[in-house]
mmCIF file of C-alpha atoms in Angstrom:
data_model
loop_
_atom_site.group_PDB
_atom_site.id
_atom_site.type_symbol
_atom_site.label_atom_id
_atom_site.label_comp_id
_atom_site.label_asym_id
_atom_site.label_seq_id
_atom_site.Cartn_x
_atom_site.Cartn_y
_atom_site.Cartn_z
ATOM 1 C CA UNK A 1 43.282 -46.663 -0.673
ATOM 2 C CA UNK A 2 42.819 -44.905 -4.022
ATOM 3 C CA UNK A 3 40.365 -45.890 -6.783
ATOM 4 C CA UNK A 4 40.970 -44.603 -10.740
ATOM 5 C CA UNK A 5 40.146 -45.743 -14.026
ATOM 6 C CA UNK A 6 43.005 -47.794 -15.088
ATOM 7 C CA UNK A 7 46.003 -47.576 -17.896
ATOM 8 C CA UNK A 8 47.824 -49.801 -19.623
ATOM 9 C CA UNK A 9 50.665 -49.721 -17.403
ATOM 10 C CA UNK A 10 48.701 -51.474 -15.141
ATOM 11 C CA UNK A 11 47.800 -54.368 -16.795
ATOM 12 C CA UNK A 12 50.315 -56.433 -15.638
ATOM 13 C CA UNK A 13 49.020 -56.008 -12.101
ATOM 14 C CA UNK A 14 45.433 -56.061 -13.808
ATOM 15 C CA UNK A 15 46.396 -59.627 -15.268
ATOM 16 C CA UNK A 16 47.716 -60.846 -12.244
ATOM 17 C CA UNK A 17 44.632 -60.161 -10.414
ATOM 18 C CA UNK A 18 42.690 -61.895 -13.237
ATOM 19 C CA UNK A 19 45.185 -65.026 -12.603
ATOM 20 C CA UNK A 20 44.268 -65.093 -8.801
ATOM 21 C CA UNK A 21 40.477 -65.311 -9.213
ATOM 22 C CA UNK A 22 40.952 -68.219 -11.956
ATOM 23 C CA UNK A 23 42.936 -70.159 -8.973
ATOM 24 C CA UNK A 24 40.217 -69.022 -6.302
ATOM 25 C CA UNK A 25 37.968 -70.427 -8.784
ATOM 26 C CA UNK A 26 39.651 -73.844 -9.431
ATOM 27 C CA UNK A 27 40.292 -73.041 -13.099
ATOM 28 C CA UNK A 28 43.863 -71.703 -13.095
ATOM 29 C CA UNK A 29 44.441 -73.199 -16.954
ATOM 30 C CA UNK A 30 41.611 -70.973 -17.634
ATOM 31 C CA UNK A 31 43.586 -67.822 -18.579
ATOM 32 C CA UNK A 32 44.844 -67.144 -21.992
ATOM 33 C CA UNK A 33 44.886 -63.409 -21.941
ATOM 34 C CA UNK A 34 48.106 -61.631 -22.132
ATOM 35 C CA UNK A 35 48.762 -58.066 -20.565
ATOM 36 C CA UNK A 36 49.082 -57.467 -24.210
ATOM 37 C CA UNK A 37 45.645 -58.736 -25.184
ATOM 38 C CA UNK A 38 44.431 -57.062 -22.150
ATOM 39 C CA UNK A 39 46.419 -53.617 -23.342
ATOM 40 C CA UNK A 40 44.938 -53.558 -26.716
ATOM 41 C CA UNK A 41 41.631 -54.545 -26.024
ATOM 42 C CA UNK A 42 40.918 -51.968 -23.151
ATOM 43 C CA UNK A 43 43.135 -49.219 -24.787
ATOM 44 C CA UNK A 44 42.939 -48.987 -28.379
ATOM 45 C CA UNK A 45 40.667 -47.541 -31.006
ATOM 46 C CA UNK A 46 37.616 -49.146 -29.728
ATOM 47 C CA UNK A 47 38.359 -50.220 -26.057
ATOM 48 C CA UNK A 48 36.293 -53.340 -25.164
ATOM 49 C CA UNK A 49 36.408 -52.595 -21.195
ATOM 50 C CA UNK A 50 37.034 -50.249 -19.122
ATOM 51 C CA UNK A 51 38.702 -50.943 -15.469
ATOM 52 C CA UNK A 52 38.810 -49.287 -12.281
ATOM 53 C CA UNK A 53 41.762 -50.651 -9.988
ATOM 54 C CA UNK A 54 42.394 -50.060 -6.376
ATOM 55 C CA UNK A 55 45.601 -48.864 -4.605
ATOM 56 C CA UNK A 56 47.568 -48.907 -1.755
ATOM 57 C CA UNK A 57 50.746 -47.635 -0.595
ATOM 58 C CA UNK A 58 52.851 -50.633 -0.585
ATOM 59 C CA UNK A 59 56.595 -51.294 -0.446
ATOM 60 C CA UNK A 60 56.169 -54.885 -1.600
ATOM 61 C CA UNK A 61 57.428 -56.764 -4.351
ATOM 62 C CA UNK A 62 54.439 -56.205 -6.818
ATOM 63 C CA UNK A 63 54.556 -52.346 -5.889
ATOM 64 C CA UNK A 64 55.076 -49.375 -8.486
ATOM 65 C CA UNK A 65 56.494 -45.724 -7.338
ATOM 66 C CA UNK A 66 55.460 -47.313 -3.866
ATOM 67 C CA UNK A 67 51.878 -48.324 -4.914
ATOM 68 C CA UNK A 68 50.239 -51.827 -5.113
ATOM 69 C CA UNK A 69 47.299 -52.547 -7.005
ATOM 70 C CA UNK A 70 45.075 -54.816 -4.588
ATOM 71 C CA UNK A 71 41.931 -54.518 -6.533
ATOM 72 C CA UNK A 72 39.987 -54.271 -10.084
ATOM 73 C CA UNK A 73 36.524 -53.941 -11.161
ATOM 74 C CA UNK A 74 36.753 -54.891 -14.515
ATOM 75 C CA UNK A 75 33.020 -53.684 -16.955
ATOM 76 C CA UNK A 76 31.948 -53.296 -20.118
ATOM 77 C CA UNK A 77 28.666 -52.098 -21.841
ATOM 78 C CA UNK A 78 25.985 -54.470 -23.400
ATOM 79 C CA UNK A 79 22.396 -53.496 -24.986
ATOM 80 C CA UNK A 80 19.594 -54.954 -23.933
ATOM 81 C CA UNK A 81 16.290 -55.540 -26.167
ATOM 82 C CA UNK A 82 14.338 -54.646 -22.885
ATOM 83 C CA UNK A 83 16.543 -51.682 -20.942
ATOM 84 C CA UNK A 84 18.693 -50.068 -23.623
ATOM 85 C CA UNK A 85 22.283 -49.502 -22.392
ATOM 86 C CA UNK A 86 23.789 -51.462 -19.176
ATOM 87 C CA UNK A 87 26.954 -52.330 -17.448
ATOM 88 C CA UNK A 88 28.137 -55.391 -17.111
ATOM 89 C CA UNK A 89 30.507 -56.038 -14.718
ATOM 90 C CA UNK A 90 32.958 -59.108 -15.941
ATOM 91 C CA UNK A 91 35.172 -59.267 -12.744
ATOM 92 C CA UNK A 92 35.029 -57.465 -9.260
ATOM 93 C CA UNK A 93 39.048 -58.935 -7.792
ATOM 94 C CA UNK A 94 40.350 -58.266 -4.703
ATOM 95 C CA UNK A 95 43.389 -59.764 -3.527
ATOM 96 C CA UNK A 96 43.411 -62.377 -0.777
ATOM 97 C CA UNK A 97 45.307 -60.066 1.820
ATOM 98 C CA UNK A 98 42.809 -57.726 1.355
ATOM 99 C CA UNK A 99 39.250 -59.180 1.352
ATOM 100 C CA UNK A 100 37.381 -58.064 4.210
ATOM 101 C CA UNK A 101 39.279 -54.288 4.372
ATOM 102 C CA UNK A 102 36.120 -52.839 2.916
ATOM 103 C CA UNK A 103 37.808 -52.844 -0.811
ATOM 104 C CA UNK A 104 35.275 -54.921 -2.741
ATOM 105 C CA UNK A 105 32.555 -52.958 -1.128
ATOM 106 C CA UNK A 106 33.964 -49.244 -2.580
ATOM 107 C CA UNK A 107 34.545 -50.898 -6.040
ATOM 108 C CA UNK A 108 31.318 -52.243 -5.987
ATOM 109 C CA UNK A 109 30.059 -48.769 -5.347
ATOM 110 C CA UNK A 110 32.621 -46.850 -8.219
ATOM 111 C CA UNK A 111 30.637 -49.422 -10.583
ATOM 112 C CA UNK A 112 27.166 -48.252 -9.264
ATOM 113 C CA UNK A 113 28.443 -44.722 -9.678
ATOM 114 C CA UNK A 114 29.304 -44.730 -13.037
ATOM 115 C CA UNK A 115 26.389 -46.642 -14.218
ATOM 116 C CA UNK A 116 24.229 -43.655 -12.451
ATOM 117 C CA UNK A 117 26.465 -41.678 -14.467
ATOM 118 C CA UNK A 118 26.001 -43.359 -17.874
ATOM 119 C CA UNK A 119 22.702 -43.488 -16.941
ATOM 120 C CA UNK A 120 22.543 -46.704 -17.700
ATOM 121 C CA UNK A 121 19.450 -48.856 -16.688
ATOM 122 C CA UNK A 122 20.826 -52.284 -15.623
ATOM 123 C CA UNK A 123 24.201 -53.057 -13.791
ATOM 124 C CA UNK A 124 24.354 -56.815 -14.112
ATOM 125 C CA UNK A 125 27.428 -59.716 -13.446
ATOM 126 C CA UNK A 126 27.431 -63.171 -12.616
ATOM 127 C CA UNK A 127 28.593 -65.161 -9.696
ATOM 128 C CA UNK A 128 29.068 -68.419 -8.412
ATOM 129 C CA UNK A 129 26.683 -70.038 -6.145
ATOM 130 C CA UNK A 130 29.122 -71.639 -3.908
ATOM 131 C CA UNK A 131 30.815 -68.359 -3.960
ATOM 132 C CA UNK A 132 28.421 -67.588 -0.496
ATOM 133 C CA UNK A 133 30.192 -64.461 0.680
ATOM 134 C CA UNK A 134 30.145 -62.826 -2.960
ATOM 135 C CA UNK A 135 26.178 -64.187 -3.028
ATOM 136 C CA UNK A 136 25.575 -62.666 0.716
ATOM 137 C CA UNK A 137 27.399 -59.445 -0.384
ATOM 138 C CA UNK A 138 25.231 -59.180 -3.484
ATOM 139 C CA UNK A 139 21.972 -60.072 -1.765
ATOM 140 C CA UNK A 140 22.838 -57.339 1.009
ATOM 141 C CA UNK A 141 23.301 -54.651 -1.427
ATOM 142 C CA UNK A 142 19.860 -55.143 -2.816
ATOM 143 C CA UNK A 143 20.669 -56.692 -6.089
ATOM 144 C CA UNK A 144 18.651 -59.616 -7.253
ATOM 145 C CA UNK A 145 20.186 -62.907 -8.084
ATOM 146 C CA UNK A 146 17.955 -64.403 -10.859
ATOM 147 C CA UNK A 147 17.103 -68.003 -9.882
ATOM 148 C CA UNK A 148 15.254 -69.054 -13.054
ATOM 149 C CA UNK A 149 17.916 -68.081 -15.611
ATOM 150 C CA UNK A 150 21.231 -69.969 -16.483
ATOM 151 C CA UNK A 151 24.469 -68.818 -18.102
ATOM 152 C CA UNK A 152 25.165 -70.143 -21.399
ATOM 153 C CA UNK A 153 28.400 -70.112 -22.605
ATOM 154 C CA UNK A 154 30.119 -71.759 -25.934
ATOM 155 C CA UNK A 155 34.262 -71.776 -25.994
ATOM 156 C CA UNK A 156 36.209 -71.407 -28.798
ATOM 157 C CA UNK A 157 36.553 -75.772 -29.269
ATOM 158 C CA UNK A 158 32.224 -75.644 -29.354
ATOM 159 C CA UNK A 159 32.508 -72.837 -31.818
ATOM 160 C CA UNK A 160 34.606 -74.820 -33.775
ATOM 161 C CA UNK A 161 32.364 -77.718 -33.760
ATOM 162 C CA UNK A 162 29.373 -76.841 -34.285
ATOM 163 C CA UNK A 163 30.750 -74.894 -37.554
ATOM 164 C CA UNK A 164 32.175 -77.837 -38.798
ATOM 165 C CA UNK A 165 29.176 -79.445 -38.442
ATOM 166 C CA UNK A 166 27.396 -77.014 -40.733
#
């Protein structure tokens, strides 16, 4: 297994990836993004992510020069009124075939290291409660899942609507 920062020739296996967790997740409609979107947001002027993916040899259908990417870590930065700079990490993916191989864990970690390297002062994601081996994994590592707080989100349809109401 190797782990790298990505490129935009992998977004393709980047967006598959992204596909797979929306289905593990029971919202397969969910995705929108193209590998285009996903090429000029993370590679342009002013990238808006930055991704680590993991890979494997592989002779499989998915495979490129004889590698397969299995795995992404997908992060961004964010400001915070009360720490400054921090990470947050949108998506941590690892394909079905490979969960429990030790991937997630050394992802996990290549996100830790590079917020020690940005010395950043908050690495901080979300997860799904009845996502119980992500929680366990989480818990284990010594990160704290904040009970009292809730994720607010408004799509693109609320945006709409509550401008037109204006």
């Amino acid at each position: 297994m190797n782990i790298r920062k990505g490129n935009p020739e992998d977004m393709k296996s980047v967006l598959g990836l992204i596909q797979e967790l929306a289905i593990f997740e029971k919202e397969p409609e969910a995705v929108v993004i193209t590998e285009e979107d996903l090429v000029r947001d993370g590679f342009g002027e002013k990238p808006l992510f930055q991704v680590f993916v993991a890979e494997i040899e592989s002779d499989s259908e998915e495979s490129k020069n004889g590698k397969e990417i299995v795995g992404i870590a997908l992060y961004y930065y964010r400001y915070s009124t009360w720490k400054g700079k921090t990470i947050h990490l949108e998506d941590l993916i690892v394909k079905e075939k490979m969960r429990g191989t030790g991937l997630g864990s050394a992802l996990y970690a290549e996100i830790m290291k590079q917020g020690k390297k940005d010395n950043v002062r908050r690495v901080e994601w979300n997860v799904l409660a009845w996502n119980t081996p992500a929680v366990n994994f989480y818990k284990n590592s010594g990160a704290r899942i904040l009970e009292d707080w809730q994720v607010v989100q408004m799509d693109e349809a609320g945006v709409n609507s509550f401008l037109e109401k204006l």
